[in-house]
Short mmCIF file of C-alpha atoms and ligand atoms in Angstrom, two decimals:
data_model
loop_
_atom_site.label_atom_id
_atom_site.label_comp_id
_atom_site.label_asym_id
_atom_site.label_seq_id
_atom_site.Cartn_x
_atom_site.Cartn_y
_atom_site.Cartn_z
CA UNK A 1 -12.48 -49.00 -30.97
CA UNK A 2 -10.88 -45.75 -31.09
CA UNK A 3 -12.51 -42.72 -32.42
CA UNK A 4 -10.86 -43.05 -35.99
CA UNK A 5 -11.39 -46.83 -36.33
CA UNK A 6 -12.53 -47.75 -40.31
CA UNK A 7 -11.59 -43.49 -41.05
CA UNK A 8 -8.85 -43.45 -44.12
CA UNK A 9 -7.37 -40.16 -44.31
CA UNK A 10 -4.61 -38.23 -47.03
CA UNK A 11 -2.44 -36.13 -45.32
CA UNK A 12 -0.33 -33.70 -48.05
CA UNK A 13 2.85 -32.59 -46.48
CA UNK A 14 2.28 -35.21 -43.83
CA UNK A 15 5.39 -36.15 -43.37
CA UNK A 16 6.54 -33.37 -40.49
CA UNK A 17 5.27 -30.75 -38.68
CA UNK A 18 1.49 -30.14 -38.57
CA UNK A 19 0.65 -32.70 -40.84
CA UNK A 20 2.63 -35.04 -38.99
CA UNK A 21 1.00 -34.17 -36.06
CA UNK A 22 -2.54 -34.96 -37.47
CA UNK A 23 -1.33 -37.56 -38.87
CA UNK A 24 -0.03 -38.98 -35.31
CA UNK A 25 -3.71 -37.94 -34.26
CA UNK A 26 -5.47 -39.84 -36.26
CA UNK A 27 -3.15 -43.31 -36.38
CA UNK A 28 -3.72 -43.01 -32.60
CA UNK A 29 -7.51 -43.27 -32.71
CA UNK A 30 -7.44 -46.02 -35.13
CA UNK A 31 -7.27 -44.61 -38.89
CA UNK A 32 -5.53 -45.57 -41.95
CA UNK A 33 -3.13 -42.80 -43.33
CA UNK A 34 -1.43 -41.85 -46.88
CA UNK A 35 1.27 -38.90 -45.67
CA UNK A 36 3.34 -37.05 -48.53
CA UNK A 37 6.32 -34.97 -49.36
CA UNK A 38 9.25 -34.11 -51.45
CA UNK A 39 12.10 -36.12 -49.06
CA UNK A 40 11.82 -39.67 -48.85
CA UNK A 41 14.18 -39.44 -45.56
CA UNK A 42 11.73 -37.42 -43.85
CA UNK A 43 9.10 -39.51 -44.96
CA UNK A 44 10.61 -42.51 -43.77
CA UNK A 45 11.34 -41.52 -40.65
CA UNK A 46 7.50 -40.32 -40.29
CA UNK A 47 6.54 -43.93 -41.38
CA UNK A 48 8.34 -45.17 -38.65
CA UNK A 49 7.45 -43.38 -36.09
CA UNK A 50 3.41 -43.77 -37.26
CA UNK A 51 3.52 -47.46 -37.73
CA UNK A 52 1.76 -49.54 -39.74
CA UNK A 53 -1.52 -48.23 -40.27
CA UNK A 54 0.20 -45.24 -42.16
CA UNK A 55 1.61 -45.18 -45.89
CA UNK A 56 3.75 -42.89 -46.97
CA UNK A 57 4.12 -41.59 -50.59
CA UNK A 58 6.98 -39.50 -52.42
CA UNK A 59 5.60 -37.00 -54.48
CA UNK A 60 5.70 -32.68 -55.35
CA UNK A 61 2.30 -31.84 -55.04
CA UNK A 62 3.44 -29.30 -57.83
CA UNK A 63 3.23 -32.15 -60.49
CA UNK A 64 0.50 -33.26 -61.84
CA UNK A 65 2.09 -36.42 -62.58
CA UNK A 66 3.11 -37.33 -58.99
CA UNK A 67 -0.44 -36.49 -58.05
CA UNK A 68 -1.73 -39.12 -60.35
CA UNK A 69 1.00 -41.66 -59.12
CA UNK A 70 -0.66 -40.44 -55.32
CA UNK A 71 -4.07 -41.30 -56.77
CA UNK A 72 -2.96 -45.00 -57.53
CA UNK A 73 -1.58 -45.28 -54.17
CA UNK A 74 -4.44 -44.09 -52.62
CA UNK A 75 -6.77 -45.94 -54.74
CA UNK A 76 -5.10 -49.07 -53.72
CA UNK A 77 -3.94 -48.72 -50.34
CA UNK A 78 -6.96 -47.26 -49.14
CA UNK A 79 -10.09 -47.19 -51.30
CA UNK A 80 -11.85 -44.09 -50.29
CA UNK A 81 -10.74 -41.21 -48.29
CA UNK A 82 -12.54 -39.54 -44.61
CA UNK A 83 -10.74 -37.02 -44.51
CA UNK A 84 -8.73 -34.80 -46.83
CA UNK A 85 -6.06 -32.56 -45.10
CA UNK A 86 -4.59 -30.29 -48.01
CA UNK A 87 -1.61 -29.30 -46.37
CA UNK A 88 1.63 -29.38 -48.45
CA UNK A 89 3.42 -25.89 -48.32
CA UNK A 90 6.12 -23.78 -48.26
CA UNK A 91 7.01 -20.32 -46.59
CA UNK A 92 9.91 -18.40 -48.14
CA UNK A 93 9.87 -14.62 -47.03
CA UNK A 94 8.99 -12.59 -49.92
CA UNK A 95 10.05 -8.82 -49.62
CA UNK A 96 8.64 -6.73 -52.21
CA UNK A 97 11.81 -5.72 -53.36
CA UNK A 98 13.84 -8.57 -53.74
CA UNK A 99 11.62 -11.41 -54.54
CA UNK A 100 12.09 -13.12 -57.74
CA UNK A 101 9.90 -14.54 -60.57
CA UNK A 102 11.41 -17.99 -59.79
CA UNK A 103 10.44 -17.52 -56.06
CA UNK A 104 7.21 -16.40 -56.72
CA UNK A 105 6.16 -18.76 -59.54
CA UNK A 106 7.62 -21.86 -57.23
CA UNK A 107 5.35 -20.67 -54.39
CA UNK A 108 1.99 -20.23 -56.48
CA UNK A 109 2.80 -23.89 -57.85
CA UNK A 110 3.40 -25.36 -54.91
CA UNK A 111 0.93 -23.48 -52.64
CA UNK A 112 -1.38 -22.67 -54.85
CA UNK A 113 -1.93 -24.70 -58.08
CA UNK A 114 -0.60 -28.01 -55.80
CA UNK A 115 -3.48 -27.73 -53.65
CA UNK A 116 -6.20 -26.87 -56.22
CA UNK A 117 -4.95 -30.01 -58.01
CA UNK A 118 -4.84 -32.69 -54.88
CA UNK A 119 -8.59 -32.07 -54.67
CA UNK A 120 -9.21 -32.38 -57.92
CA UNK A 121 -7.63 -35.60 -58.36
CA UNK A 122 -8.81 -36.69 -55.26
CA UNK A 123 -11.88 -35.20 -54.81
CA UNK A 124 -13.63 -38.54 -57.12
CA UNK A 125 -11.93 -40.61 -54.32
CA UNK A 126 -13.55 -38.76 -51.26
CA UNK A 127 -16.64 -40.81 -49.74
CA UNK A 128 -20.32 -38.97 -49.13
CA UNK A 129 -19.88 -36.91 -46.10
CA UNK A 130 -15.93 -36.85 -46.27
CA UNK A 131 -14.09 -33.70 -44.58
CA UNK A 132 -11.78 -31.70 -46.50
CA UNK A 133 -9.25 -28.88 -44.56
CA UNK A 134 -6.91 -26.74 -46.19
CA UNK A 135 -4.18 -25.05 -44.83
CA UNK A 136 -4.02 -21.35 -45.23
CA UNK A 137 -2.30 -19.06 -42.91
CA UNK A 138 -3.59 -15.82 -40.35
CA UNK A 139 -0.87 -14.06 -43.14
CA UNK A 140 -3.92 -13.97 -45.51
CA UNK A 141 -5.59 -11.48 -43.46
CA UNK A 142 -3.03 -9.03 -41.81
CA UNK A 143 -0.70 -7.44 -43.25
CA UNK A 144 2.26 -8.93 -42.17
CA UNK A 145 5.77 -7.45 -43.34
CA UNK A 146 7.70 -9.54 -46.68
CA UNK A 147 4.55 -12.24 -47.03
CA UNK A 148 3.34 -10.61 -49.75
CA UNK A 149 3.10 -14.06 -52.24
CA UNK A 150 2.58 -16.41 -49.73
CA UNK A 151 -0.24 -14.46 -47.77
CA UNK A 152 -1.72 -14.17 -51.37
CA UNK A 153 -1.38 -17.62 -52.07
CA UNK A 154 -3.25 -18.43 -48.86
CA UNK A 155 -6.16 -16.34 -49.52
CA UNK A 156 -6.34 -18.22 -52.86
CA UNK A 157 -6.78 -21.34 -51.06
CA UNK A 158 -9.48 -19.47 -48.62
CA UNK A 159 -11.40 -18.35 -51.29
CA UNK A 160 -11.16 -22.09 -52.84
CA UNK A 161 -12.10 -23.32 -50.05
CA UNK A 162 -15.92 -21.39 -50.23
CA UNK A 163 -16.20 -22.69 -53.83
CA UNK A 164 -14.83 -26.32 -53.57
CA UNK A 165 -17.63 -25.94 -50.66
CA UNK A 166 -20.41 -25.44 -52.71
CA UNK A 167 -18.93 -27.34 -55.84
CA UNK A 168 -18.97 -30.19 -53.15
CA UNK A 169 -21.81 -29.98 -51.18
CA UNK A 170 -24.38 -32.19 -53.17
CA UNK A 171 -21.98 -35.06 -52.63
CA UNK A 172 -22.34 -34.13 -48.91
CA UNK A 173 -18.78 -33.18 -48.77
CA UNK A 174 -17.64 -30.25 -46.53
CA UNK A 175 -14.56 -28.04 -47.40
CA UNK A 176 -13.32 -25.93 -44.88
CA UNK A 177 -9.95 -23.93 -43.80
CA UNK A 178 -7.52 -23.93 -41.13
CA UNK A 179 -5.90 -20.78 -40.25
CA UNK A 180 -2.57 -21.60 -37.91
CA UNK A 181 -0.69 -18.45 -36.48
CA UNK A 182 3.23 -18.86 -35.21
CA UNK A 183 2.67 -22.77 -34.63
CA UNK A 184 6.37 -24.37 -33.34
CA UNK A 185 6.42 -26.89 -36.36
CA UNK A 186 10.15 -25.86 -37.51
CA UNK A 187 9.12 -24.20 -40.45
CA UNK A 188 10.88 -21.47 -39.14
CA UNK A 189 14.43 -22.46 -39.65
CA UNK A 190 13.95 -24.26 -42.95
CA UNK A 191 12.69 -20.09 -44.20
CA UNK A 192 15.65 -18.26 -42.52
CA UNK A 193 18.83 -18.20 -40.66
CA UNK A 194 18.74 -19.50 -37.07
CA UNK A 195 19.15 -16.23 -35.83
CA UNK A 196 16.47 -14.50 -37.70
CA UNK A 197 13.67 -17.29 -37.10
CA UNK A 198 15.20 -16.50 -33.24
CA UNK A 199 14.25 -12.83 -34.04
CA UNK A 200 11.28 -13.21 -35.99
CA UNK A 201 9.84 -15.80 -33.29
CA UNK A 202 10.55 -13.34 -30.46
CA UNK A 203 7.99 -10.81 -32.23
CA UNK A 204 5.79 -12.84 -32.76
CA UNK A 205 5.21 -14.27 -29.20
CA UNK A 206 5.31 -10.23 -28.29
CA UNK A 207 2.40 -9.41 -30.28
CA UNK A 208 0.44 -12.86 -29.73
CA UNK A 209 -2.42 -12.33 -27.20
CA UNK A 210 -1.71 -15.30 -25.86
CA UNK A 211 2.05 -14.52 -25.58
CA UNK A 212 3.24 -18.04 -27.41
CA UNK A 213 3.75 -20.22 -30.01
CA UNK A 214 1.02 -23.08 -30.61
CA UNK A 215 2.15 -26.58 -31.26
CA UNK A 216 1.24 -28.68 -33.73
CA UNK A 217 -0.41 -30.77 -31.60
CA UNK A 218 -2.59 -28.21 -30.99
CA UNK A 219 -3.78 -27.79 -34.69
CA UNK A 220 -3.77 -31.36 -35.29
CA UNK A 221 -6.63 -31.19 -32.55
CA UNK A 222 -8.53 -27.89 -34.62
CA UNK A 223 -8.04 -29.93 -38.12
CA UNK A 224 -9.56 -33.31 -37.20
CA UNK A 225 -12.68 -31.36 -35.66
CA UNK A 226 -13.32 -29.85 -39.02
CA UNK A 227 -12.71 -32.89 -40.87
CA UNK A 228 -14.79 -35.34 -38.46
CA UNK A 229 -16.55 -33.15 -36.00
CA UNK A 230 -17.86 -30.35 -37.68
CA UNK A 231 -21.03 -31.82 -38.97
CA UNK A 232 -22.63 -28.58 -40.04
CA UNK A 233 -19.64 -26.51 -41.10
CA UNK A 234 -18.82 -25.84 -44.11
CA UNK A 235 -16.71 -23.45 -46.26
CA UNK A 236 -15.25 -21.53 -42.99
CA UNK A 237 -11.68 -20.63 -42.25
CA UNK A 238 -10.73 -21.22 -38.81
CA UNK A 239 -8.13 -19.30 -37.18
CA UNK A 240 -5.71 -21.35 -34.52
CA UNK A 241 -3.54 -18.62 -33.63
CA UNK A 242 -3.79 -17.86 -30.00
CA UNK A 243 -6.18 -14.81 -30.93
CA UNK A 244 -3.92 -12.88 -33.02
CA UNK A 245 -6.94 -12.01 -35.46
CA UNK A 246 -9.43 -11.55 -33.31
CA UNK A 247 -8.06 -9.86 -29.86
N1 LIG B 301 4.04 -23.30 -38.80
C1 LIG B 301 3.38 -22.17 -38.94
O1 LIG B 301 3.52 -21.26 -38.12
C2 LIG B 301 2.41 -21.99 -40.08
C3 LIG B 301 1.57 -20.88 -40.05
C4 LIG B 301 0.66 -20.72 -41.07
C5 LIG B 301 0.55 -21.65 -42.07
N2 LIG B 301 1.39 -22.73 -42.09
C6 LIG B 301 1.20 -23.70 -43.18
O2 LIG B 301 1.08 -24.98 -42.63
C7 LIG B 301 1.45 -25.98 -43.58
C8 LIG B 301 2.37 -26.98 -42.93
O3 LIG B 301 3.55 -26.32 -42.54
P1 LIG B 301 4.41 -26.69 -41.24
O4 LIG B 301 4.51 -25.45 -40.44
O5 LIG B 301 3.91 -27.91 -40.61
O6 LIG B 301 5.85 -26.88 -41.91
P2 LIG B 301 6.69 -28.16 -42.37
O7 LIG B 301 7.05 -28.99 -41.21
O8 LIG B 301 7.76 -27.60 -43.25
O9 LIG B 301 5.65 -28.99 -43.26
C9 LIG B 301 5.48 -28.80 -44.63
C10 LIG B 301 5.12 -30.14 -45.23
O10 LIG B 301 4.80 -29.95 -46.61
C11 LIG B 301 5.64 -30.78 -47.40
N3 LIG B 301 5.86 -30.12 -48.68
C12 LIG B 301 6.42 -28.92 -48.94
N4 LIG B 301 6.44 -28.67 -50.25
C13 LIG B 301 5.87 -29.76 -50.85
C14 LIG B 301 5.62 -30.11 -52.19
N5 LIG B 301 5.96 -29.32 -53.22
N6 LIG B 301 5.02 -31.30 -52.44
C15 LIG B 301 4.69 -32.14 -51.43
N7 LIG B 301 4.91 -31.86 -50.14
C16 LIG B 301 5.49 -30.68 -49.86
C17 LIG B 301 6.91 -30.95 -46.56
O11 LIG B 301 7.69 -32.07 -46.94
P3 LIG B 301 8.93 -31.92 -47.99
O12 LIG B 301 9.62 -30.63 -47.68
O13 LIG B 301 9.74 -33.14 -47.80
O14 LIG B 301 8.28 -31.88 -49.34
C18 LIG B 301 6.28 -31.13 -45.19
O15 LIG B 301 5.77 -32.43 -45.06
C19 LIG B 301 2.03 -25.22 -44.76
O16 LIG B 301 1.06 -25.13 -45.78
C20 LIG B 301 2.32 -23.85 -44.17
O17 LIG B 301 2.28 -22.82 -45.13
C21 LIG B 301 2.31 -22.92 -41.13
#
């Protein structure tokens, strides 16, 4: 029996990086995964590599729609959900003075309303004492140069991520946040050119007190704690950033 034997989890933006990574986590221990994303390449090649005991579904977490089509899936393939990893995002820089409507209004839909909508639709689905973690970023609480809309977007989710706690609690639910710092997922070179994520990655590991990058196995370990282990937690954001917040 391994630790996540009989667990079914949903896994938004599942299909690389950190999600992948819990994801790989979880299938390892025994549980039953739903993964999504936009490309049905990368998540075929995430199916693959996760086996059987994970389903993958195509879908913008920006449409309401596709989340319903996600809810049938999930409904069907899986019954209930464990564990609820709200994950799905993008990063585009965002310099005050050159970011436009269309960027911004893509990354509140997709960052923003996206997530606020996957638990809603889900939320009926989640079992009594389910864990749910969204993804926000340590951008939501430093001031960190051309993140203005994303870091914003994050702190939306934080701050959702206190209410959905209360609004959640009487089912026994817990809602809680994960805050990654510079985390080697490759989200990096899908924002910028390969010589500015080179750039950008080399200040970062300057000013990280623990002089590096984490990887995503790393959070994958920090997520599945606050969905399964954290038994008394709820409605906290929890930074996994090598102490760049707090040092
Ligand atoms: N890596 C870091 O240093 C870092 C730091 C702080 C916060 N984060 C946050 O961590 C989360 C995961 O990012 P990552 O670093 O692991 O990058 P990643 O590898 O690019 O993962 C992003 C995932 O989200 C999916 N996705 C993006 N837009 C979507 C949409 N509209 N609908 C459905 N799925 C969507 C992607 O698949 P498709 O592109 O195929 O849709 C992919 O599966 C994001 O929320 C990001 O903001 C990352």
């Amino acid at each position: 029996m391994g630790k996540y034997s009989d667990k079914n989890a949903v896994i938004t933006g599942g299909s690389s990086g950190m999600g992948l990574a819990v994801a790989e986590l979880l299938v390892r221990g025994g549980a039953r995964v739903v993964i999504t994303g936009r490309s049905q390449a990368t998540l075929d090649a995430a199916r693959k590599r996760l086996g059987e005991n994970a389903v993958a579904v195509r879908g913008d977490v920006a449409s309401l729609s596709d989340l319903d089509t996600l809810v049938g899936h999930v409904k069907s393939e899986l019954g209930s959900i464990d564990a609820l990893f709200v994950n799905a995002g993008i990063a585009p820089l965002t310099p005050l003075d050159s970011t436009t409507e269309e960027v911004y209004d893509e990354l509140f839909a997709i960052n923003v309303k996206g997530a606020f909508f996957t638990v809603q639709k889900l939320a009926p689905l989640l079992s009594a004492n389910a864990g749910v973690v969204l993804t926000t970023s340590i951008a939501n609480v430093i001031g960190m140069v051309d993140t203005s809309v994303y870091a914003a977007g994050k702190a939306a989710l934080r701050s959702m991520a206190r209410t959905f706690s209360a609004e959640l609690l009487p089912r026994g639910i817990r809602v809680n946040a994960i805050s990654p710092g510079p985390i080697d997922s490759g989200i990096l070179e899908t924002m910028m050119s390969v010589e500015a994520a080179d750039r950008f990655r080399a200040e970062r590991i300057a000013s990280n007190p623990m002089g590096r990058y984490g990887t995503v196995e790393e959070f994958a370990v920090a997520a599945a704690f606050l969905a399964f282990d954290a038994t008394y937690t709820t409605g906290v954001e929890l930074a996994v950033d090598g102490g760049e917040t707090q040092l």
